[in-house]
Coordinates of C-alpha atoms in Angstrom, one line a residue:
M24 CA -22.0 -9.3 -31.0
I25 CA -21.5 -11.5 -27.9
T26 CA -24.0 -12.5 -25.2
V27 CA -22.9 -14.1 -22.0
L28 CA -25.7 -16.2 -20.4
K29 CA -25.3 -17.4 -16.8
F30 CA -27.5 -20.2 -15.4
G31 CA -27.8 -21.0 -11.7
G32 CA -28.2 -24.3 -9.9
T33 CA -32.0 -24.5 -10.2
S34 CA -31.8 -23.7 -13.9
V35 CA -29.6 -26.7 -14.5
G36 CA -30.9 -28.9 -11.7
S37 CA -33.2 -31.3 -13.5
T38 CA -33.9 -32.8 -16.9
E39 CA -36.7 -30.3 -17.7
A40 CA -34.7 -27.4 -16.5
L41 CA -31.7 -28.3 -18.6
K42 CA -33.9 -28.6 -21.7
R43 CA -35.3 -25.1 -21.0
V44 CA -31.8 -23.8 -20.7
A45 CA -30.6 -25.4 -23.9
N46 CA -33.5 -23.9 -25.8
I47 CA -32.8 -20.5 -24.3
I48 CA -29.2 -20.7 -25.4
I49 CA -30.0 -21.9 -28.9
A50 CA -32.6 -19.2 -29.4
E51 CA -30.0 -16.4 -28.7
K52 CA -29.1 -14.9 -32.1
N53 CA -25.7 -13.4 -31.1
D54 CA -22.5 -15.3 -30.5
K55 CA -23.1 -16.8 -27.1
V56 CA -21.1 -18.1 -24.2
A57 CA -22.9 -19.9 -21.3
V58 CA -21.6 -19.9 -17.8
V59 CA -23.1 -22.5 -15.4
S60 CA -23.4 -23.3 -11.7
A61 CA -23.4 -26.8 -10.3
M62 CA -26.7 -28.6 -10.3
S63 CA -28.8 -27.4 -7.3
G64 CA -27.7 -28.9 -4.0
I65 CA -24.4 -30.4 -5.3
T66 CA -22.0 -27.8 -3.9
N67 CA -23.7 -27.9 -0.5
F68 CA -23.5 -31.7 -0.6
L69 CA -19.8 -31.7 -1.4
V70 CA -18.9 -29.1 1.2
S71 CA -20.9 -30.9 3.9
A72 CA -19.2 -34.2 3.0
L73 CA -15.8 -32.6 3.2
E74 CA -16.5 -31.3 6.7
D75 CA -17.6 -34.7 8.0
K76 CA -14.5 -36.4 9.5
N77 CA -16.3 -39.8 9.4
V78 CA -17.5 -39.4 5.8
D79 CA -17.9 -42.5 3.6
L80 CA -16.2 -41.3 0.4
E81 CA -17.5 -44.2 -1.6
D82 CA -21.1 -43.2 -0.7
V83 CA -20.3 -39.6 -1.6
F84 CA -19.1 -40.5 -5.0
F85 CA -22.0 -42.9 -5.5
K86 CA -24.6 -40.3 -4.8
F87 CA -22.7 -37.7 -6.8
E88 CA -22.6 -40.0 -9.8
E89 CA -26.2 -41.2 -9.4
R90 CA -27.6 -37.6 -9.3
H91 CA -25.9 -36.7 -12.6
M92 CA -26.3 -40.0 -14.4
N93 CA -30.0 -40.2 -13.6
V94 CA -30.5 -36.9 -15.4
A95 CA -28.2 -37.9 -18.3
K96 CA -30.2 -41.1 -18.9
E97 CA -33.4 -39.0 -19.3
L98 CA -31.7 -36.5 -21.6
F99 CA -29.7 -38.7 -24.0
D100 CA -30.2 -41.5 -26.4
E101 CA -28.0 -44.6 -26.2
E102 CA -25.2 -43.2 -28.4
R103 CA -25.0 -39.8 -26.8
L104 CA -25.2 -41.3 -23.3
A105 CA -22.2 -43.5 -24.1
L106 CA -20.2 -40.4 -25.3
F107 CA -21.2 -38.4 -22.2
T108 CA -20.5 -41.3 -19.8
K109 CA -17.0 -41.7 -21.2
E110 CA -16.1 -38.0 -20.4
F111 CA -18.1 -38.1 -17.2
N112 CA -16.1 -41.0 -15.9
E113 CA -12.8 -39.5 -16.9
R114 CA -13.6 -36.4 -14.8
L115 CA -15.0 -38.4 -12.0
D116 CA -11.7 -40.5 -11.9
E117 CA -9.7 -37.2 -11.6
F118 CA -12.0 -36.1 -8.7
K119 CA -11.7 -39.4 -6.9
A120 CA -7.9 -39.3 -7.3
L121 CA -7.8 -35.7 -5.8
V122 CA -9.8 -36.8 -2.7
A123 CA -8.0 -40.1 -2.3
D124 CA -4.6 -38.5 -1.9
K125 CA -4.7 -37.4 1.8
E126 CA -1.8 -35.1 1.2
N127 CA -4.2 -32.9 -0.8
W128 CA -6.4 -32.4 2.2
S129 CA -3.8 -30.1 3.8
D130 CA -3.6 -27.9 0.8
P131 CA -5.2 -24.5 1.6
F132 CA -7.0 -24.6 -1.8
F133 CA -8.3 -28.2 -1.4
K134 CA -11.8 -27.0 -0.3
D135 CA -11.9 -24.7 -3.4
N136 CA -11.0 -27.6 -5.6
V137 CA -13.7 -29.9 -4.1
S138 CA -16.4 -27.3 -4.0
S139 CA -15.9 -26.3 -7.6
Q140 CA -16.3 -29.9 -8.9
G141 CA -20.1 -29.6 -9.5
E142 CA -19.6 -27.0 -12.2
R143 CA -17.3 -29.3 -14.2
F144 CA -20.0 -31.8 -14.5
S145 CA -23.0 -29.6 -15.1
S146 CA -21.2 -27.8 -17.9
L147 CA -20.3 -31.1 -19.5
M148 CA -23.9 -32.3 -19.4
L149 CA -25.2 -29.1 -21.0
A150 CA -22.7 -29.1 -23.8
H151 CA -23.6 -32.7 -24.7
L152 CA -27.3 -31.8 -24.6
I153 CA -26.8 -28.8 -27.0
T154 CA -24.7 -31.1 -29.3
S155 CA -27.4 -33.7 -29.2
M156 CA -29.9 -31.1 -30.5
G157 CA -27.8 -30.5 -33.6
Y158 CA -25.6 -27.6 -32.6
K159 CA -21.9 -27.5 -31.9
S160 CA -20.9 -27.0 -28.3
V161 CA -18.0 -27.7 -26.0
A162 CA -17.6 -27.8 -22.2
L163 CA -14.7 -25.7 -20.9
T164 CA -13.4 -25.5 -17.3
A165 CA -11.8 -22.4 -15.9
E166 CA -8.5 -24.1 -16.6
T167 CA -9.2 -24.7 -20.3
A168 CA -11.2 -21.4 -20.9
G169 CA -8.6 -19.2 -19.2
V170 CA -10.4 -17.8 -16.2
Y171 CA -7.8 -16.5 -13.8
A172 CA -8.1 -15.5 -10.1
V173 CA -6.1 -14.0 -7.3
G174 CA -6.7 -13.9 -3.6
N175 CA -7.1 -16.2 -0.6
P176 CA -8.9 -19.6 -0.5
L177 CA -12.7 -19.5 -0.8
S178 CA -12.7 -15.7 -1.5
G179 CA -10.9 -15.1 -4.8
S180 CA -11.3 -12.3 -7.3
C181 CA -11.1 -12.6 -11.0
D182 CA -7.8 -11.3 -12.6
L183 CA -9.6 -9.5 -15.4
K184 CA -6.4 -8.6 -17.4
K185 CA -5.2 -12.2 -17.5
T186 CA -8.7 -13.6 -18.1
S187 CA -9.1 -11.2 -21.1
I188 CA -5.9 -12.7 -22.5
G189 CA -7.2 -16.2 -21.7
M190 CA -10.5 -15.6 -23.4
G191 CA -8.8 -14.2 -26.5
M192 CA -6.7 -17.4 -26.8
N193 CA -9.2 -20.0 -25.8
V194 CA -12.8 -18.8 -26.2
K195 CA -12.9 -16.3 -29.1
P196 CA -11.5 -18.9 -31.6
I197 CA -14.3 -21.3 -30.6
L198 CA -16.9 -18.6 -31.2
E199 CA -15.5 -17.9 -34.6
N200 CA -16.1 -21.5 -35.5
D201 CA -19.8 -21.2 -34.5
V202 CA -19.3 -23.4 -31.4
I203 CA -21.1 -22.6 -28.2
P204 CA -18.7 -22.7 -25.2
I205 CA -20.2 -23.8 -21.9
I206 CA -17.9 -22.5 -19.2
T207 CA -17.8 -23.4 -15.5
G208 CA -18.8 -20.6 -13.1
F209 CA -17.9 -20.1 -9.5
Y210 CA -14.1 -20.3 -9.7
G211 CA -10.9 -19.4 -11.6
I212 CA -7.3 -20.6 -11.3
N213 CA -4.5 -18.9 -9.5
E214 CA -1.0 -18.4 -10.7
D215 CA -0.1 -21.9 -9.5
G216 CA -3.0 -23.4 -11.5
K217 CA -5.0 -24.2 -8.4
P218 CA -8.8 -23.6 -8.3
L219 CA -9.8 -20.5 -6.4
T220 CA -13.5 -20.0 -5.8
F221 CA -15.3 -16.6 -5.8
G222 CA -17.4 -17.2 -2.7
R223 CA -20.9 -18.7 -2.6
G224 CA -23.1 -17.5 -5.4
G225 CA -19.9 -16.5 -7.3
S226 CA -21.0 -17.8 -10.7
D227 CA -22.8 -14.5 -11.3
Y228 CA -19.6 -12.7 -10.7
A229 CA -17.7 -15.2 -12.9
A230 CA -20.2 -14.5 -15.7
S231 CA -19.7 -10.8 -15.4
A232 CA -15.9 -11.2 -15.4
I233 CA -16.1 -13.4 -18.5
G234 CA -18.4 -10.8 -20.1
N235 CA -15.8 -8.1 -19.3
A236 CA -13.0 -10.2 -20.7
L237 CA -14.9 -10.9 -23.9
D238 CA -16.1 -7.3 -24.3
A239 CA -19.6 -8.8 -24.4
D240 CA -22.6 -6.7 -25.6
V241 CA -24.8 -8.0 -22.8
I242 CA -24.6 -10.3 -19.8
E243 CA -27.8 -12.2 -18.9
I244 CA -28.2 -13.8 -15.5
W245 CA -30.8 -16.5 -15.7
T246 CA -32.3 -17.5 -12.4
D247 CA -35.6 -18.8 -10.9
V248 CA -37.1 -15.3 -10.2
D249 CA -38.4 -12.6 -12.6
G250 CA -35.8 -10.0 -11.6
F251 CA -35.2 -7.4 -8.8
M252 CA -38.5 -6.8 -6.9
S253 CA -39.7 -3.7 -5.2
A254 CA -39.7 -5.7 -2.0
D255 CA -39.8 -9.3 -0.9
P256 CA -43.1 -10.6 -2.1
R257 CA -43.4 -12.8 0.9
L258 CA -43.7 -9.7 3.0
V259 CA -45.4 -7.4 0.5
P260 CA -47.8 -9.2 -1.8
D261 CA -48.2 -6.3 -4.2
A262 CA -44.4 -6.0 -4.8
V263 CA -43.6 -5.7 -8.5
V264 CA -40.6 -6.4 -10.8
I265 CA -38.3 -3.5 -11.3
E266 CA -37.9 -3.3 -15.1
E267 CA -34.9 -1.0 -15.1
M268 CA -32.1 0.0 -12.7
N269 CA -28.7 1.7 -12.9
Y270 CA -25.6 -0.1 -11.7
S271 CA -25.4 1.7 -8.4
E272 CA -29.0 0.8 -7.4
A273 CA -28.5 -2.8 -8.3
G274 CA -25.2 -3.0 -6.5
E275 CA -26.7 -1.6 -3.3
L276 CA -29.6 -3.9 -3.3
A277 CA -27.4 -7.0 -4.0
Y278 CA -25.0 -6.1 -1.3
F279 CA -27.5 -5.2 1.4
G280 CA -30.1 -8.0 1.0
A281 CA -31.6 -8.9 -2.3
K282 CA -30.5 -12.4 -3.3
V283 CA -31.3 -12.0 -7.0
L284 CA -27.7 -11.2 -7.8
H285 CA -24.2 -11.8 -6.3
P286 CA -23.1 -8.4 -5.0
R287 CA -19.8 -8.5 -6.9
T288 CA -21.5 -9.0 -10.3
I289 CA -21.9 -5.4 -11.0
E290 CA -18.4 -4.0 -11.1
P291 CA -16.9 -6.0 -14.0
A292 CA -19.9 -5.1 -16.2
R293 CA -19.9 -1.5 -15.1
M294 CA -16.2 -1.1 -16.0
K295 CA -17.0 -1.6 -19.7
H296 CA -20.6 -0.3 -19.6
I297 CA -22.1 -3.8 -20.4
P298 CA -25.8 -4.0 -19.7
V299 CA -26.9 -6.8 -17.3
K300 CA -30.3 -8.5 -17.6
I301 CA -31.9 -10.6 -14.9
K302 CA -34.2 -13.2 -16.5
N303 CA -36.3 -16.1 -15.3
S304 CA -35.4 -19.4 -17.0
Y305 CA -38.9 -20.7 -16.1
R306 CA -40.6 -17.7 -17.7
P307 CA -38.2 -16.5 -20.5
E308 CA -40.9 -14.5 -22.1
N309 CA -40.9 -12.0 -19.1
P310 CA -38.8 -8.9 -19.6
G311 CA -37.0 -9.2 -16.3
T312 CA -34.7 -6.4 -14.9
L313 CA -32.3 -4.4 -17.1
I314 CA -29.3 -3.0 -15.3
H315 CA -27.3 -0.3 -17.1
N316 CA -25.4 2.9 -16.9
F317 CA -28.2 5.3 -17.5
R318 CA -30.1 7.2 -14.8
R319 CA -33.7 8.2 -15.5
K320 CA -35.8 10.2 -13.1
R321 CA -39.0 8.6 -11.8
E322 CA -42.0 10.0 -10.0
E323 CA -41.7 7.3 -7.3
L324 CA -39.2 8.2 -4.5
L325 CA -38.0 4.7 -4.1
K326 CA -37.5 1.7 -6.3
S327 CA -37.1 -1.0 -3.7
V328 CA -36.7 -1.8 -0.1
A329 CA -34.7 -4.8 1.1
M330 CA -33.4 -6.0 4.4
K331 CA -30.5 -8.1 5.8
A332 CA -31.2 -9.9 9.1
D333 CA -29.0 -11.7 11.6
L334 CA -26.8 -8.7 12.4
S335 CA -25.3 -7.1 15.5
I336 CA -24.1 -3.6 16.3
I337 CA -20.7 -3.5 18.0
T338 CA -20.1 -0.1 19.7
I339 CA -16.8 1.1 21.1
R340 CA -17.1 3.8 23.8
S341 CA -13.9 5.7 24.4
G342 CA -13.5 9.4 25.3
E343 CA -13.2 11.7 22.3
I344 CA -12.3 8.9 19.9
A345 CA -13.1 11.1 17.0
Y346 CA -10.0 13.2 17.7
R347 CA -7.8 10.1 17.6
P348 CA -7.7 9.0 13.9
K349 CA -4.9 6.4 14.5
L350 CA -6.9 4.7 17.1
M351 CA -10.0 4.7 14.8
A352 CA -7.8 3.3 12.0
K353 CA -6.7 0.4 14.3
A354 CA -10.3 -0.4 15.2
M355 CA -11.3 -0.4 11.6
E356 CA -8.3 -2.6 10.7
K357 CA -9.4 -5.2 13.3
I358 CA -13.0 -5.1 12.2
G359 CA -11.9 -5.5 8.6
E360 CA -10.8 -9.1 9.5
V361 CA -14.5 -10.2 9.4
D362 CA -16.2 -11.3 6.2
A363 CA -18.2 -8.0 5.8
V364 CA -19.0 -4.8 7.6
Y365 CA -22.5 -3.6 6.7
G366 CA -22.5 -0.2 8.4
L367 CA -20.3 2.3 10.2
S368 CA -21.3 5.2 12.4
T369 CA -19.2 7.5 14.5
S370 CA -19.7 10.3 17.1
L371 CA -17.3 12.2 19.3
S372 CA -16.9 9.3 21.8
T373 CA -18.2 6.2 20.0
M374 CA -17.6 4.0 16.9
A375 CA -20.3 1.6 15.9
F376 CA -19.9 -1.3 13.4
L377 CA -22.6 -3.5 11.9
V378 CA -21.6 -7.1 11.4
H379 CA -23.1 -10.5 10.9
N380 CA -23.9 -12.3 14.2
N381 CA -21.4 -15.1 13.2
D382 CA -18.6 -12.5 13.0
V383 CA -19.1 -11.0 16.5
P384 CA -16.5 -13.3 18.3
L385 CA -13.8 -12.6 15.7
A386 CA -14.5 -8.8 15.7
L387 CA -14.5 -8.7 19.6
G388 CA -11.2 -10.7 19.7
G389 CA -9.5 -8.2 17.5
L390 CA -10.9 -5.1 19.2
R391 CA -9.9 -6.3 22.7
G392 CA -6.3 -6.5 21.5
I393 CA -6.2 -2.8 21.0
D394 CA -4.8 -0.5 23.7
F395 CA -7.6 2.0 24.3
E396 CA -6.2 4.3 26.9
D397 CA -9.6 5.4 28.1
L398 CA -11.9 2.6 27.0
E399 CA -15.3 2.9 28.7
G400 CA -16.6 -0.3 27.2
I401 CA -17.5 -2.4 24.1
D402 CA -21.3 -3.0 23.8
I403 CA -23.0 -5.6 21.7
K404 CA -26.6 -5.2 20.5
S405 CA -27.9 -8.3 18.7
G406 CA -31.3 -8.9 17.1
V407 CA -31.1 -6.1 14.6
T408 CA -31.9 -5.9 10.9
L409 CA -30.5 -3.6 8.2
I410 CA -33.0 -1.9 6.0
C411 CA -31.8 -0.7 2.6
A412 CA -34.1 1.8 0.7
V413 CA -33.0 2.3 -2.9
G414 CA -33.8 5.0 -5.4
D415 CA -32.0 7.4 -7.7
D416 CA -30.5 10.7 -6.4
L417 CA -32.0 10.3 -2.9
L418 CA -29.5 12.8 -1.4
D419 CA -30.9 15.5 -3.8
R420 CA -34.5 15.0 -2.6
N421 CA -34.9 17.6 0.1
G422 CA -36.6 16.2 3.3
F423 CA -36.7 12.6 2.0
S424 CA -34.9 11.1 5.0
G425 CA -37.3 12.9 7.3
E426 CA -40.2 11.5 5.5
V427 CA -38.8 8.0 5.7
F428 CA -38.0 8.2 9.4
G429 CA -41.4 9.9 10.0
A430 CA -43.1 6.9 8.5
I431 CA -41.1 4.6 10.7
K432 CA -42.0 6.6 13.8
D433 CA -45.7 6.4 12.9
I434 CA -45.6 2.6 13.4
G435 CA -43.7 2.8 16.6
A436 CA -40.4 1.4 15.4
N437 CA -37.0 2.5 16.7
I438 CA -34.0 3.3 14.6
E439 CA -30.8 1.9 16.1
M440 CA -28.3 3.2 13.6
I441 CA -28.2 5.3 10.4
S442 CA -25.8 5.0 7.5
E443 CA -26.4 7.9 5.1
G444 CA -24.2 9.8 2.7
A445 CA -21.9 7.1 1.3
S446 CA -24.2 6.5 -1.6
D447 CA -26.6 8.8 -3.4
V448 CA -28.9 5.9 -4.3
S449 CA -29.6 4.4 -0.9
L450 CA -30.6 5.2 2.6
N451 CA -29.5 2.5 5.0
F452 CA -30.6 2.2 8.7
V453 CA -30.9 -0.5 11.4
V454 CA -34.1 -1.4 13.2
P455 CA -34.9 -4.2 15.8
T456 CA -35.5 -7.4 13.9
E457 CA -39.1 -7.7 15.3
S458 CA -39.9 -4.4 13.6
A459 CA -38.2 -5.1 10.2
A460 CA -41.2 -6.6 8.4
D461 CA -43.5 -3.7 9.4
V462 CA -40.9 -1.2 8.3
I463 CA -40.6 -2.8 4.9
K464 CA -44.4 -2.8 4.5
V465 CA -44.9 0.8 5.5
L466 CA -42.1 2.1 3.3
H467 CA -43.3 0.2 0.3
S468 CA -46.9 1.4 0.8
R469 CA -46.0 5.0 1.2
F470 CA -43.1 5.5 -1.3
I471 CA -43.5 2.8 -3.9
S472 CA -47.0 1.3 -4.4
G473 CA -48.6 4.5 -3.2
G474 CA -46.6 6.4 -5.9
Q475 CA -46.0 9.3 -3.6

C-alpha cells in the first residue's frame, strides 16, 4: 500500500514544523511518498524579486540562503549539517547560474524555473532530517522523479500518462528499497525539460497527480487547518469541520472559495477512486476531512457555505442573442481568455459573465472586438461576491432553492445572478459584497447548525 503525503509551506516553514512533519511521515505504516511546497514565504519572495527591475541579486540570494541555513543549523548536528550544506550549495550554485545568465530572462519558462526553486531546497532539508532520524530518505525534484507537465508558462497541467511511466522508473524502485522519497511539489517538466508550474497552490495538485501515477491507496494533504469547514469560522464562530465529503462537493467548495485545497486536486484522485484526506500538521490527532467517491444522505440540507469576493458581472445586452449561437460562442471564446469564469447566465437578450475584478479589462477588450450587429451595451457591475452552498443531491430536494432565496430575502439582501443546474451538489448565486457575510451567516444558521 502507498500513501502520498503533501505538506504545505507553513508545514515546512520552521524548525519545529519540519520536525512535526518528519514524525508524521515516519509514523505512516504504508510505503510513503512525501510531496512538499517551498518554505512559507519563499515563493512570494522569489517572484517579487524577479519583478523588481532594480533588484539586488546578491541580496536576494543572501536572504534565500540565510532563511534555509538558519533552520538547518537548528535541525542538524555538525556532521549532518556539513552533508546538507554541500548539497545545498550545489543547488544554490545552479540557481545563481540560471539567474546570472541574462539570456534566460527572456525564456517564457524562466519565471516558472525561478518560482519553483523553493521546493528544491525544502525537499532537500526534509530528506536530510528524516535521514538524521535513522531512516532512509532521498530528495527528488520533478526532473529526477519524473513528474511531467504540458501547457503554457505558469499554468501547466500534469501529463498523467508520462508521469505514471516516470514514477514507475524512478520512484517505485526507491520504495521497494524502503527509502522515503521527498518530491518537489508545484511543478513538472515539459517535453523540453523545462520547469512548468501548476499555478499558485499547485503542490496539492502535484500530490494528487503523483498519487494517481503511483496508484496510491490514499492521498493526504497536510496543512495548517483541520479540514473543510461548514463556513469560514471568522464569520461563523460555530462552524464545524466536515468529516466526510464526496469528490464533487469538495471540488465545488475548492473552486468557488474554500482555500483548504487547490481546486484541481480532486480530478487526478477521482479518476482512480483514491481517497483524499485533509489533515492538520499541527494537530495530527484530529480526524480531518475525508473525501471519497461515496455519497451518503444526511439530514442537513447543506454541508458548507463559502464565498468568493472581488468579482464583477459583465453583461452583454444585444437583441435576441439567445437565437444567435455563433455570436454567443464568440463571446464565450473571448471571455475564455481570462484566468477563470465563475458564473454564466443567459436570457433572450443578455449574456452575463462573472469574472475576477482584475480580469475585467482583458474581458472587455475581447468583447469589444466582436461585431455585435445590434449591441445595446456592455454593463459592468463590480462589488459583488459569489456564494457557493454545497450539499448532496440539492437538485433532487424539492423547493430547496426557494427556501434558500427566501432566507436571503428575509435579511433584505438582493440576488444579482443565479447559477443553478450545472452541478447537483451546489447552488451558486451572486450578492452585493456588503451583504455577503450576512448571507453566509443566515444560511449556516438555518440549514447547517440549525439542522433543518
